[in-house]
mmCIF file of C-alpha atoms in Angstrom:
data_model
loop_
_atom_site.group_PDB
_atom_site.id
_atom_site.type_symbol
_atom_site.label_atom_id
_atom_site.label_comp_id
_atom_site.label_asym_id
_atom_site.label_seq_id
_atom_site.Cartn_x
_atom_site.Cartn_y
_atom_site.Cartn_z
ATOM 1 C CA MET A 1 -64.814 -41.876 17.793
ATOM 2 C CA ASN A 2 -61.720 -42.854 15.951
ATOM 3 C CA ASP A 3 -59.167 -40.125 16.276
ATOM 4 C CA PRO A 4 -57.654 -39.968 19.497
ATOM 5 C CA ASN A 5 -57.833 -36.020 19.427
ATOM 6 C CA GLU A 6 -61.503 -36.146 19.233
ATOM 7 C CA GLN A 7 -61.545 -38.314 22.366
ATOM 8 C CA ALA A 8 -59.554 -35.475 24.096
ATOM 9 C CA VAL A 9 -61.648 -32.969 23.018
ATOM 10 C CA LEU A 10 -64.539 -34.722 24.128
ATOM 11 C CA SER A 11 -63.530 -34.962 27.675
ATOM 12 C CA GLU A 12 -64.308 -31.236 27.794
ATOM 13 C CA VAL A 13 -67.596 -31.560 26.426
ATOM 14 C CA PRO A 14 -70.276 -32.616 29.088
ATOM 15 C CA ARG A 15 -71.517 -35.854 28.915
ATOM 16 C CA GLN A 16 -74.382 -37.249 27.064
ATOM 17 C CA THR A 17 -76.813 -39.326 29.869
ATOM 18 C CA PHE A 18 -79.202 -42.044 28.872
ATOM 19 C CA GLU A 19 -82.222 -43.404 30.423
ATOM 20 C CA LEU A 20 -81.506 -47.041 30.130
ATOM 21 C CA GLU A 21 -84.937 -49.795 30.055
ATOM 22 C CA GLU A 22 -84.344 -53.164 30.103
ATOM 23 C CA CYS A 23 -83.486 -55.150 26.903
ATOM 24 C CA GLY A 24 -84.619 -58.723 27.691
ATOM 25 C CA PHE A 25 -81.358 -59.381 29.334
ATOM 26 C CA ARG A 26 -82.440 -61.873 32.405
ATOM 27 C CA GLU A 27 -79.024 -63.565 33.736
ATOM 28 C CA VAL A 28 -78.734 -61.029 36.682
ATOM 29 C CA PRO A 29 -81.380 -59.859 39.382
ATOM 30 C CA LYS A 30 -84.254 -57.701 38.072
ATOM 31 C CA LYS A 31 -82.563 -54.341 39.633
ATOM 32 C CA TRP A 32 -79.276 -54.745 37.445
ATOM 33 C CA ARG A 33 -80.639 -55.940 34.318
ATOM 34 C CA LYS A 34 -81.040 -52.643 32.428
ATOM 35 C CA PHE A 35 -77.461 -52.142 32.394
ATOM 36 C CA TYR A 36 -76.584 -55.260 30.133
ATOM 37 C CA ARG A 37 -77.804 -56.833 26.965
ATOM 38 C CA HIS A 38 -76.855 -59.443 24.319
ATOM 39 C CA TRP A 39 -74.560 -58.832 21.841
ATOM 40 C CA GLU A 40 -76.180 -59.540 18.598
ATOM 41 C CA GLY A 41 -72.865 -59.992 16.615
ATOM 42 C CA PRO A 42 -70.981 -57.761 14.130
ATOM 43 C CA GLY A 43 -73.821 -55.894 12.729
ATOM 44 C CA ASP A 44 -74.822 -54.647 16.180
ATOM 45 C CA GLU A 45 -73.820 -51.027 16.670
ATOM 46 C CA LEU A 46 -73.217 -50.308 20.163
ATOM 47 C CA GLY A 47 -74.162 -46.537 21.387
ATOM 48 C CA PRO A 48 -71.754 -44.127 22.995
ATOM 49 C CA ASN A 49 -73.113 -45.749 26.804
ATOM 50 C CA GLU A 50 -72.376 -49.022 25.528
ATOM 51 C CA ILE A 51 -69.145 -51.289 25.148
ATOM 52 C CA ILE A 52 -68.680 -55.300 25.111
ATOM 53 C CA CYS A 53 -67.194 -57.344 28.094
ATOM 54 C CA PRO A 54 -63.890 -58.798 26.867
ATOM 55 C CA VAL A 55 -64.588 -61.804 29.082
ATOM 56 C CA CYS A 56 -68.144 -62.809 28.186
ATOM 57 C CA LYS A 57 -68.976 -60.759 25.435
ATOM 58 C CA VAL A 58 -72.069 -59.163 26.969
ATOM 59 C CA VAL A 59 -72.958 -55.385 25.725
ATOM 60 C CA ILE A 60 -72.313 -53.558 29.190
ATOM 61 C CA ARG A 61 -74.517 -50.427 29.351
ATOM 62 C CA SER A 62 -74.302 -47.019 31.567
ATOM 63 C CA LYS A 63 -76.222 -44.361 32.322
ATOM 64 C CA ARG A 64 -73.823 -41.684 30.836
ATOM 65 C CA GLU A 65 -71.585 -41.769 27.600
ATOM 66 C CA ILE A 66 -68.493 -43.884 28.079
ATOM 67 C CA ARG A 67 -65.128 -42.318 28.166
ATOM 68 C CA VAL A 68 -61.420 -43.121 28.836
ATOM 69 C CA GLY A 69 -60.803 -43.956 32.702
ATOM 70 C CA ASP A 70 -64.246 -45.092 33.391
ATOM 71 C CA ARG A 71 -64.488 -47.801 35.333
ATOM 72 C CA LEU A 72 -67.297 -50.537 34.194
ATOM 73 C CA TYR A 73 -68.667 -53.802 36.088
ATOM 74 C CA CYS A 74 -69.904 -56.908 34.145
ATOM 75 C CA MET A 75 -72.204 -58.292 36.721
ATOM 76 C CA PRO A 76 -72.858 -61.524 34.511
ATOM 77 C CA CYS A 77 -69.111 -62.594 34.887
ATOM 78 C CA MET A 78 -68.157 -60.730 37.717
ATOM 79 C CA SER A 79 -65.549 -58.988 35.989
ATOM 80 C CA ARG A 80 -64.131 -55.274 36.637
ATOM 81 C CA MET A 81 -62.688 -52.931 33.943
ATOM 82 C CA ILE A 82 -61.160 -49.866 32.982
ATOM 83 C CA VAL A 83 -61.778 -48.031 29.746
ATOM 84 C CA VAL A 84 -58.818 -47.289 27.559
ATOM 85 C CA LEU A 85 -58.048 -46.125 23.927
ATOM 86 C CA GLY A 86 -57.161 -48.923 21.748
ATOM 87 C CA GLU A 87 -54.524 -48.519 19.003
ATOM 88 C CA ASP A 88 -57.206 -48.062 16.775
ATOM 89 C CA GLY A 89 -58.562 -45.116 18.584
ATOM 90 C CA THR A 90 -62.000 -47.004 19.439
ATOM 91 C CA LEU A 91 -62.874 -47.479 23.265
ATOM 92 C CA GLN A 92 -61.789 -50.759 24.702
ATOM 93 C CA THR A 93 -61.234 -52.028 28.227
ATOM 94 C CA ASP A 94 -58.562 -53.481 30.361
ATOM 95 C CA VAL A 95 -59.896 -56.234 32.958
ATOM 96 C CA THR A 96 -58.643 -55.579 36.231
ATOM 97 C CA TYR A 97 -58.293 -58.458 38.390
ATOM 98 C CA MET B 1 -91.536 -66.201 46.104
ATOM 99 C CA SER B 2 -91.431 -66.427 42.361
ATOM 100 C CA GLU B 3 -89.976 -63.778 40.054
ATOM 101 C CA VAL B 4 -93.527 -62.422 39.007
ATOM 102 C CA ASP B 5 -94.733 -62.283 42.612
ATOM 103 C CA ARG B 6 -91.444 -60.098 43.569
ATOM 104 C CA PRO B 7 -92.691 -56.512 44.303
ATOM 105 C CA GLU B 8 -91.913 -53.809 41.936
ATOM 106 C CA PHE B 9 -89.167 -51.488 43.097
ATOM 107 C CA ASP B 10 -87.816 -48.139 42.041
ATOM 108 C CA SER B 11 -84.474 -49.314 40.229
ATOM 109 C CA SER B 12 -83.364 -45.851 39.343
ATOM 110 C CA GLU B 13 -81.286 -45.571 42.228
ATOM 111 C CA PHE B 14 -79.083 -48.415 41.451
ATOM 112 C CA ASP B 15 -75.978 -48.250 39.053
ATOM 113 C CA PRO B 16 -73.671 -51.229 39.321
ATOM 114 C CA HIS B 17 -70.504 -49.095 37.880
ATOM 115 C CA GLY B 18 -70.818 -46.681 40.980
ATOM 116 C CA MET B 19 -70.289 -49.578 43.518
ATOM 117 C CA ASN B 20 -66.959 -49.539 45.481
ATOM 118 C CA PRO B 21 -64.810 -52.991 44.427
ATOM 119 C CA GLU B 22 -65.572 -54.808 47.438
ATOM 120 C CA ASP B 23 -69.527 -54.316 47.425
ATOM 121 C CA PHE B 24 -69.230 -55.363 43.707
ATOM 122 C CA LEU B 25 -67.479 -58.657 44.903
ATOM 123 C CA ASP B 26 -69.693 -59.113 47.557
ATOM 124 C CA GLU B 27 -72.645 -58.744 45.352
ATOM 125 C CA VAL B 28 -71.700 -61.065 42.520
ATOM 126 C CA HIS B 29 -70.372 -63.716 44.674
ATOM 127 C CA SER B 30 -73.461 -63.819 46.940
ATOM 128 C CA PHE B 31 -75.975 -66.463 46.997
ATOM 129 C CA GLU B 32 -78.884 -64.201 46.829
ATOM 130 C CA PHE B 33 -77.378 -62.726 43.426
ATOM 131 C CA TRP B 34 -77.567 -65.977 42.020
ATOM 132 C CA PHE B 35 -80.656 -66.943 43.228
ATOM 133 C CA GLN B 36 -82.385 -63.973 41.483
ATOM 134 C CA ALA B 37 -80.024 -64.143 38.241
ATOM 135 C CA VAL B 38 -81.298 -67.871 37.699
ATOM 136 C CA GLU B 39 -84.848 -66.948 38.682
ATOM 137 C CA GLY B 40 -84.620 -64.842 35.761
ATOM 138 C CA TYR B 41 -84.244 -67.635 33.075
ATOM 139 C CA LEU B 42 -85.169 -70.601 34.631
ATOM 140 C CA THR B 43 -88.383 -69.688 35.882
ATOM 141 C CA ASP B 44 -91.361 -71.756 33.711
ATOM 142 C CA ASN B 45 -88.525 -73.863 31.846
ATOM 143 C CA PRO B 46 -88.347 -77.093 33.562
ATOM 144 C CA TYR B 47 -85.488 -79.404 32.592
ATOM 145 C CA GLY B 48 -84.104 -76.804 30.666
ATOM 146 C CA HIS B 49 -86.618 -75.814 28.257
ATOM 147 C CA GLU B 50 -90.235 -74.426 27.809
ATOM 148 C CA SER B 51 -92.922 -76.892 28.636
ATOM 149 C CA GLY B 52 -95.424 -77.897 26.047
ATOM 150 C CA ASP B 53 -99.019 -79.084 26.297
ATOM 151 C CA GLU B 54 -97.828 -82.699 24.961
ATOM 152 C CA PRO B 55 -94.937 -84.743 26.196
ATOM 153 C CA ILE B 56 -91.755 -83.962 24.642
ATOM 154 C CA SER B 57 -91.461 -87.427 23.023
ATOM 155 C CA ASP B 58 -94.519 -87.092 20.781
ATOM 156 C CA ARG B 59 -93.521 -83.692 19.698
ATOM 157 C CA PRO B 60 -92.238 -83.655 16.251
ATOM 158 C CA ASP B 61 -88.481 -83.010 15.314
ATOM 159 C CA ASP B 62 -86.477 -83.588 12.192
ATOM 160 C CA LEU B 63 -83.860 -85.446 13.583
ATOM 161 C CA THR B 64 -83.011 -88.789 11.660
ATOM 162 C CA GLU B 65 -81.740 -91.822 13.162
ATOM 163 C CA SER B 66 -78.439 -90.958 12.369
ATOM 164 C CA ASP B 67 -78.756 -87.351 13.951
ATOM 165 C CA LYS B 68 -80.218 -88.951 16.919
ATOM 166 C CA ASP B 69 -77.353 -91.438 17.357
ATOM 167 C CA SER B 70 -75.100 -88.538 17.032
ATOM 168 C CA LEU B 71 -77.030 -86.517 19.520
ATOM 169 C CA ILE B 72 -77.123 -89.142 22.040
ATOM 170 C CA THR B 73 -73.251 -89.615 21.670
ATOM 171 C CA THR B 74 -72.721 -85.952 22.274
ATOM 172 C CA LEU B 75 -75.283 -86.000 25.035
ATOM 173 C CA CYS B 76 -73.748 -88.382 26.904
ATOM 174 C CA ASN B 77 -70.107 -86.660 26.678
ATOM 175 C CA TYR B 78 -71.778 -83.359 27.889
ATOM 176 C CA CYS B 79 -72.958 -85.799 31.158
ATOM 177 C CA VAL B 80 -69.267 -86.752 31.456
ATOM 178 C CA GLY B 81 -68.139 -83.096 31.580
ATOM 179 C CA GLU B 82 -71.186 -82.050 33.783
ATOM 180 C CA THR B 83 -70.351 -84.842 36.097
ATOM 181 C CA ALA B 84 -66.555 -83.644 36.122
ATOM 182 C CA ALA B 85 -67.481 -80.022 36.898
ATOM 183 C CA LEU B 86 -70.086 -80.928 39.945
ATOM 184 C CA GLU B 87 -67.645 -82.984 41.317
ATOM 185 C CA GLY B 88 -64.781 -80.566 40.831
ATOM 186 C CA ALA B 89 -66.682 -77.561 42.030
ATOM 187 C CA SER B 90 -68.154 -79.519 45.014
ATOM 188 C CA GLY B 91 -64.346 -80.543 46.176
ATOM 189 C CA MET B 92 -63.409 -77.113 45.578
ATOM 190 C CA ILE B 93 -65.381 -75.532 48.036
ATOM 191 C CA ALA B 94 -63.099 -77.473 50.936
ATOM 192 C CA ILE B 95 -60.106 -75.982 49.544
ATOM 193 C CA ALA B 96 -61.407 -72.556 48.669
ATOM 194 C CA PRO B 97 -59.515 -69.823 50.226
ATOM 195 C CA ASN B 98 -62.168 -67.469 51.385
ATOM 196 C CA ARG B 99 -65.843 -66.767 51.853
ATOM 197 C CA HIS B 100 -66.498 -65.521 48.412
ATOM 198 C CA SER B 101 -65.216 -68.620 46.384
ATOM 199 C CA LYS B 102 -67.127 -71.019 48.947
ATOM 200 C CA ILE B 103 -70.206 -69.620 48.628
ATOM 201 C CA PHE B 104 -69.995 -69.008 44.416
ATOM 202 C CA LEU B 105 -69.038 -72.561 44.394
ATOM 203 C CA ALA B 106 -71.684 -73.826 46.244
ATOM 204 C CA THR B 107 -74.296 -71.904 43.421
ATOM 205 C CA GLN B 108 -71.869 -73.570 40.818
ATOM 206 C CA VAL B 109 -72.459 -76.855 41.944
ATOM 207 C CA VAL B 110 -76.149 -76.152 42.385
ATOM 208 C CA ASP B 111 -75.814 -75.398 38.459
ATOM 209 C CA GLU B 112 -73.765 -78.234 37.506
ATOM 210 C CA ALA B 113 -76.191 -80.724 39.096
ATOM 211 C CA ARG B 114 -79.013 -78.940 37.048
ATOM 212 C CA HIS B 115 -76.950 -79.291 33.938
ATOM 213 C CA LEU B 116 -76.127 -83.082 34.407
ATOM 214 C CA GLU B 117 -80.205 -83.630 35.366
ATOM 215 C CA VAL B 118 -81.209 -81.738 31.954
ATOM 216 C CA PHE B 119 -78.905 -83.639 29.818
ATOM 217 C CA LEU B 120 -79.654 -87.055 31.479
ATOM 218 C CA ARG B 121 -83.549 -85.945 30.984
ATOM 219 C CA ARG B 122 -82.770 -85.352 27.142
ATOM 220 C CA LEU B 123 -81.289 -88.640 26.552
ATOM 221 C CA GLN B 124 -84.208 -90.504 28.144
ATOM 222 C CA ASP B 125 -86.521 -88.123 25.859
ATOM 223 C CA LEU B 126 -84.763 -89.516 23.150
ATOM 224 C CA GLY B 127 -85.521 -92.856 24.063
ATOM 225 C CA VAL B 128 -82.593 -93.552 26.271
ATOM 226 C CA THR B 129 -83.646 -96.254 28.857
ATOM 227 C CA ASP B 130 -80.235 -96.514 30.879
ATOM 228 C CA PRO B 131 -78.639 -93.083 30.498
ATOM 229 C CA GLU B 132 -75.929 -94.243 32.788
ATOM 230 C CA GLY B 133 -75.074 -97.195 30.771
ATOM 231 C CA GLU B 134 -75.197 -95.452 27.523
ATOM 232 C CA ILE B 135 -72.657 -93.152 29.240
ATOM 233 C CA GLU B 136 -70.402 -95.545 30.018
ATOM 234 C CA ARG B 137 -70.649 -96.915 26.290
ATOM 235 C CA ARG B 138 -70.240 -93.728 24.633
ATOM 236 C CA ALA B 139 -68.134 -91.453 26.782
ATOM 237 C CA ASN B 140 -64.770 -90.067 25.144
ATOM 238 C CA PRO B 141 -62.249 -91.859 26.780
ATOM 239 C CA THR B 142 -59.748 -88.574 26.378
ATOM 240 C CA LEU B 143 -62.695 -86.576 28.493
ATOM 241 C CA GLN B 144 -62.342 -89.449 31.324
ATOM 242 C CA VAL B 145 -58.979 -88.781 31.287
ATOM 243 C CA PHE B 146 -59.361 -85.129 31.905
ATOM 244 C CA LYS B 147 -61.936 -85.655 34.644
ATOM 245 C CA ARG B 148 -59.383 -87.697 36.128
ATOM 246 C CA ARG B 149 -56.779 -85.247 36.304
ATOM 247 C CA LEU B 150 -59.105 -82.470 37.417
ATOM 248 C CA LEU B 151 -60.151 -84.324 40.487
ATOM 249 C CA GLU B 152 -56.370 -85.266 41.244
ATOM 250 C CA LEU B 153 -55.751 -81.581 41.468
ATOM 251 C CA VAL B 154 -58.605 -80.869 43.653
ATOM 252 C CA LYS B 155 -57.644 -83.870 46.007
ATOM 253 C CA ALA B 156 -54.073 -82.565 46.222
ATOM 254 C CA GLY B 157 -55.674 -79.237 47.521
ATOM 255 C CA ASP B 158 -53.888 -77.384 44.934
ATOM 256 C CA TRP B 159 -56.510 -74.500 44.540
ATOM 257 C CA SER B 160 -54.785 -72.360 41.708
ATOM 258 C CA ALA B 161 -54.246 -75.516 39.295
ATOM 259 C CA ALA B 162 -57.853 -76.578 40.334
ATOM 260 C CA LEU B 163 -59.409 -73.324 39.614
ATOM 261 C CA LEU B 164 -57.543 -73.153 36.238
ATOM 262 C CA ALA B 165 -58.481 -76.391 34.989
ATOM 263 C CA GLN B 166 -62.273 -76.354 36.339
ATOM 264 C CA ASN B 167 -63.318 -72.802 35.783
ATOM 265 C CA VAL B 168 -61.213 -71.818 33.179
ATOM 266 C CA ILE B 169 -60.292 -75.001 30.893
ATOM 267 C CA LEU B 170 -63.022 -77.070 31.258
ATOM 268 C CA GLU B 171 -65.798 -74.446 31.151
ATOM 269 C CA SER B 172 -64.205 -72.858 28.183
ATOM 270 C CA MET B 173 -64.295 -76.318 26.506
ATOM 271 C CA GLU B 174 -67.909 -76.671 27.488
ATOM 272 C CA HIS B 175 -68.922 -73.237 26.433
ATOM 273 C CA ALA B 176 -67.377 -73.611 23.182
ATOM 274 C CA ALA B 177 -68.975 -77.131 22.501
ATOM 275 C CA PHE B 178 -72.397 -75.929 23.492
ATOM 276 C CA LEU B 179 -72.036 -72.866 21.596
ATOM 277 C CA VAL B 180 -71.376 -74.439 18.109
ATOM 278 C CA HIS B 181 -73.774 -76.933 19.127
ATOM 279 C CA ALA B 182 -76.820 -74.599 19.955
ATOM 280 C CA THR B 183 -76.242 -73.224 16.433
ATOM 281 C CA THR B 184 -77.214 -76.542 14.672
ATOM 282 C CA ALA B 185 -79.300 -78.319 17.255
ATOM 283 C CA ASP B 186 -83.089 -79.400 17.260
ATOM 284 C CA PRO B 187 -84.870 -76.473 19.170
ATOM 285 C CA VAL B 188 -85.506 -78.334 22.436
ATOM 286 C CA THR B 189 -81.731 -79.056 22.891
ATOM 287 C CA ALA B 190 -80.785 -75.842 21.512
ATOM 288 C CA GLN B 191 -82.855 -73.837 24.283
ATOM 289 C CA ILE B 192 -81.445 -76.481 27.033
ATOM 290 C CA LEU B 193 -77.628 -75.668 25.540
ATOM 291 C CA ASN B 194 -78.742 -71.754 25.850
ATOM 292 C CA GLY B 195 -79.940 -71.833 29.257
ATOM 293 C CA VAL B 196 -76.739 -74.047 30.110
ATOM 294 C CA MET B 197 -74.372 -71.276 28.591
ATOM 295 C CA LYS B 198 -76.249 -68.391 30.786
ATOM 296 C CA ASP B 199 -74.726 -70.266 33.854
ATOM 297 C CA GLU B 200 -71.386 -70.741 32.218
ATOM 298 C CA ARG B 201 -70.883 -67.063 31.868
ATOM 299 C CA ARG B 202 -70.649 -66.626 35.532
ATOM 300 C CA HIS B 203 -68.448 -69.883 35.875
ATOM 301 C CA LEU B 204 -66.215 -68.795 33.404
ATOM 302 C CA GLY B 205 -65.837 -65.133 34.794
ATOM 303 C CA PHE B 206 -65.271 -66.218 38.253
ATOM 304 C CA GLY B 207 -62.445 -68.391 37.179
ATOM 305 C CA GLU B 208 -60.626 -66.024 35.160
ATOM 306 C CA ASN B 209 -61.261 -63.239 37.739
ATOM 307 C CA ASP B 210 -60.284 -64.963 40.820
ATOM 308 C CA LEU B 211 -57.396 -66.830 38.697
ATOM 309 C CA GLY B 212 -56.550 -63.234 37.744
ATOM 310 C CA ARG B 213 -56.373 -61.784 41.227
ATOM 311 C CA LEU B 214 -54.470 -64.771 42.799
ATOM 312 C CA LEU B 215 -51.686 -64.351 39.928
ATOM 313 C CA SER B 216 -51.581 -60.294 40.388
ATOM 314 C CA GLU B 217 -50.733 -61.550 44.180
ATOM 315 C CA HIS B 218 -48.534 -64.323 43.678
ATOM 316 C CA PRO B 219 -47.052 -64.011 39.829
ATOM 317 C CA GLY B 220 -44.536 -67.054 40.602
ATOM 318 C CA ASN B 221 -47.284 -68.850 40.284
ATOM 319 C CA ARG B 222 -47.514 -68.384 36.399
ATOM 320 C CA ARG B 223 -45.070 -70.454 34.920
ATOM 321 C CA ARG B 224 -46.063 -73.786 36.791
ATOM 322 C CA LEU B 225 -49.803 -73.044 35.734
ATOM 323 C CA ALA B 226 -48.651 -72.302 32.476
ATOM 324 C CA ASP B 227 -47.381 -75.697 32.292
ATOM 325 C CA ILE B 228 -50.605 -77.172 33.737
ATOM 326 C CA ARG B 229 -52.493 -75.320 30.723
ATOM 327 C CA HIS B 230 -50.258 -76.999 28.109
ATOM 328 C CA GLU B 231 -50.628 -80.439 29.725
ATOM 329 C CA MET B 232 -54.610 -79.725 29.727
ATOM 330 C CA ASP B 233 -54.679 -78.099 26.025
ATOM 331 C CA GLY B 234 -53.487 -81.402 24.872
ATOM 332 C CA LEU B 235 -56.402 -83.357 26.257
ATOM 333 C CA VAL B 236 -58.951 -80.490 25.125
ATOM 334 C CA LEU B 237 -57.441 -80.662 21.592
ATOM 335 C CA ALA B 238 -57.921 -84.526 21.718
ATOM 336 C CA VAL B 239 -61.594 -84.351 22.845
ATOM 337 C CA PHE B 240 -62.428 -81.870 20.274
ATOM 338 C CA SER B 241 -60.965 -83.436 17.341
ATOM 339 C CA ARG B 242 -63.063 -86.882 18.433
ATOM 340 C CA ALA B 243 -66.341 -84.363 19.370
ATOM 341 C CA ALA B 244 -65.822 -82.864 15.781
ATOM 342 C CA ASP B 245 -67.477 -86.248 14.298
ATOM 343 C CA ASP B 246 -70.581 -86.007 16.438
ATOM 344 C CA LEU B 247 -71.129 -82.241 16.457
ATOM 345 C CA PRO B 248 -71.925 -80.395 13.365
ATOM 346 C CA GLY B 249 -70.898 -76.742 13.433
ATOM 347 C CA ASP B 250 -69.712 -73.919 11.354
ATOM 348 C CA ALA B 251 -65.879 -74.238 11.340
ATOM 349 C CA SER B 252 -65.461 -70.459 11.699
ATOM 350 C CA MET B 253 -67.668 -70.093 14.605
ATOM 351 C CA ARG B 254 -65.340 -73.093 15.967
ATOM 352 C CA GLU B 255 -62.166 -71.101 15.318
ATOM 353 C CA ALA B 256 -63.699 -67.905 16.969
ATOM 354 C CA MET B 257 -64.278 -69.624 20.320
ATOM 355 C CA GLY B 258 -60.621 -70.812 19.979
ATOM 356 C CA ARG B 259 -59.737 -67.268 19.823
ATOM 357 C CA GLU B 260 -61.598 -66.428 22.720
ATOM 358 C CA TYR B 261 -59.977 -69.036 24.732
ATOM 359 C CA ILE B 262 -56.547 -67.803 23.536
ATOM 360 C CA GLU B 263 -57.448 -64.469 24.639
ATOM 361 C CA THR B 264 -58.542 -65.513 27.887
ATOM 362 C CA MET B 265 -55.146 -67.321 28.608
ATOM 363 C CA ASP B 266 -53.021 -64.584 27.280
ATOM 364 C CA ARG B 267 -55.413 -61.954 29.607
ATOM 365 C CA LEU B 268 -53.887 -64.370 32.370
ATOM 366 C CA GLY B 269 -50.544 -64.509 30.771
ATOM 367 C CA LEU B 270 -50.867 -68.214 30.830
ATOM 368 C CA VAL B 271 -48.728 -68.313 27.463
#
């Protein structure tokens, strides 16, 4: 999703939804574990429902496709963030204190 | 109740991203959250690593005498850092401005005590019979200066400066050292370090987010805290410069960790 226009068009398309399962992340209470996973490094491709926490580098997962303006929470490091469109056209996050 | 005994539940109704901000902050700062989180990775790992059938000192390792000596020095410095964090976090409970911070810091005190204990235990596993004396002999003097400065800030009741020094600067320094070290450490030490880093994620996040909220409300504090950051940075660089002799690790990874620290300071506007 590198084209900002593509992002705008996508906002009118129904979001994909996802059934999440635990991926071995055990650093939060069990009921929250499927919403997070460890990032395996540069070769680890993120899904459309995943984004990396800028504070602790854990992968945050959502039940639905992530889009600009979404609010996400990183429980492992207590961070709150808003999804934004980066200068390179990729989805990024701004931490909101 | 152990994690294994905990009853299964239907988690389909839970979605952290749908919580309102106050509920989220209540949840992640709670003792219950901490307890269920650490239960997930500390259960069955006494002293921070999987227990084997034979005593750990009888297990084969590839450590030469020189490697072992360097590891002992490194672990002694980790003990100084963890003691600073233990004393710092416990002192900060009294000056914390709200219930969330007090409860979170109480959990951090327990984390830091565990870290100190597992590093002391590892020293004993490596044949050190008097860990306290060994720490006294081998501790990096600059790290001791950092510890004294941190505790001065706590004693002065300077919450924002103590939070910066303890939960942002010290935790970043420890996290960077542990991450680099874990890539080259023997398996037992690496497992201990990886467990400690899981706790550090909470400590660092608490520091950045709480300080971020404070600076949003009181932006006038930013200049003073930036000055303290620069003062402490000098000590951090001196500690790392000396630690590099004892701590093998990939240079690119060190640079990456340095970048993360700078990114944190940028997000906080402490430049």
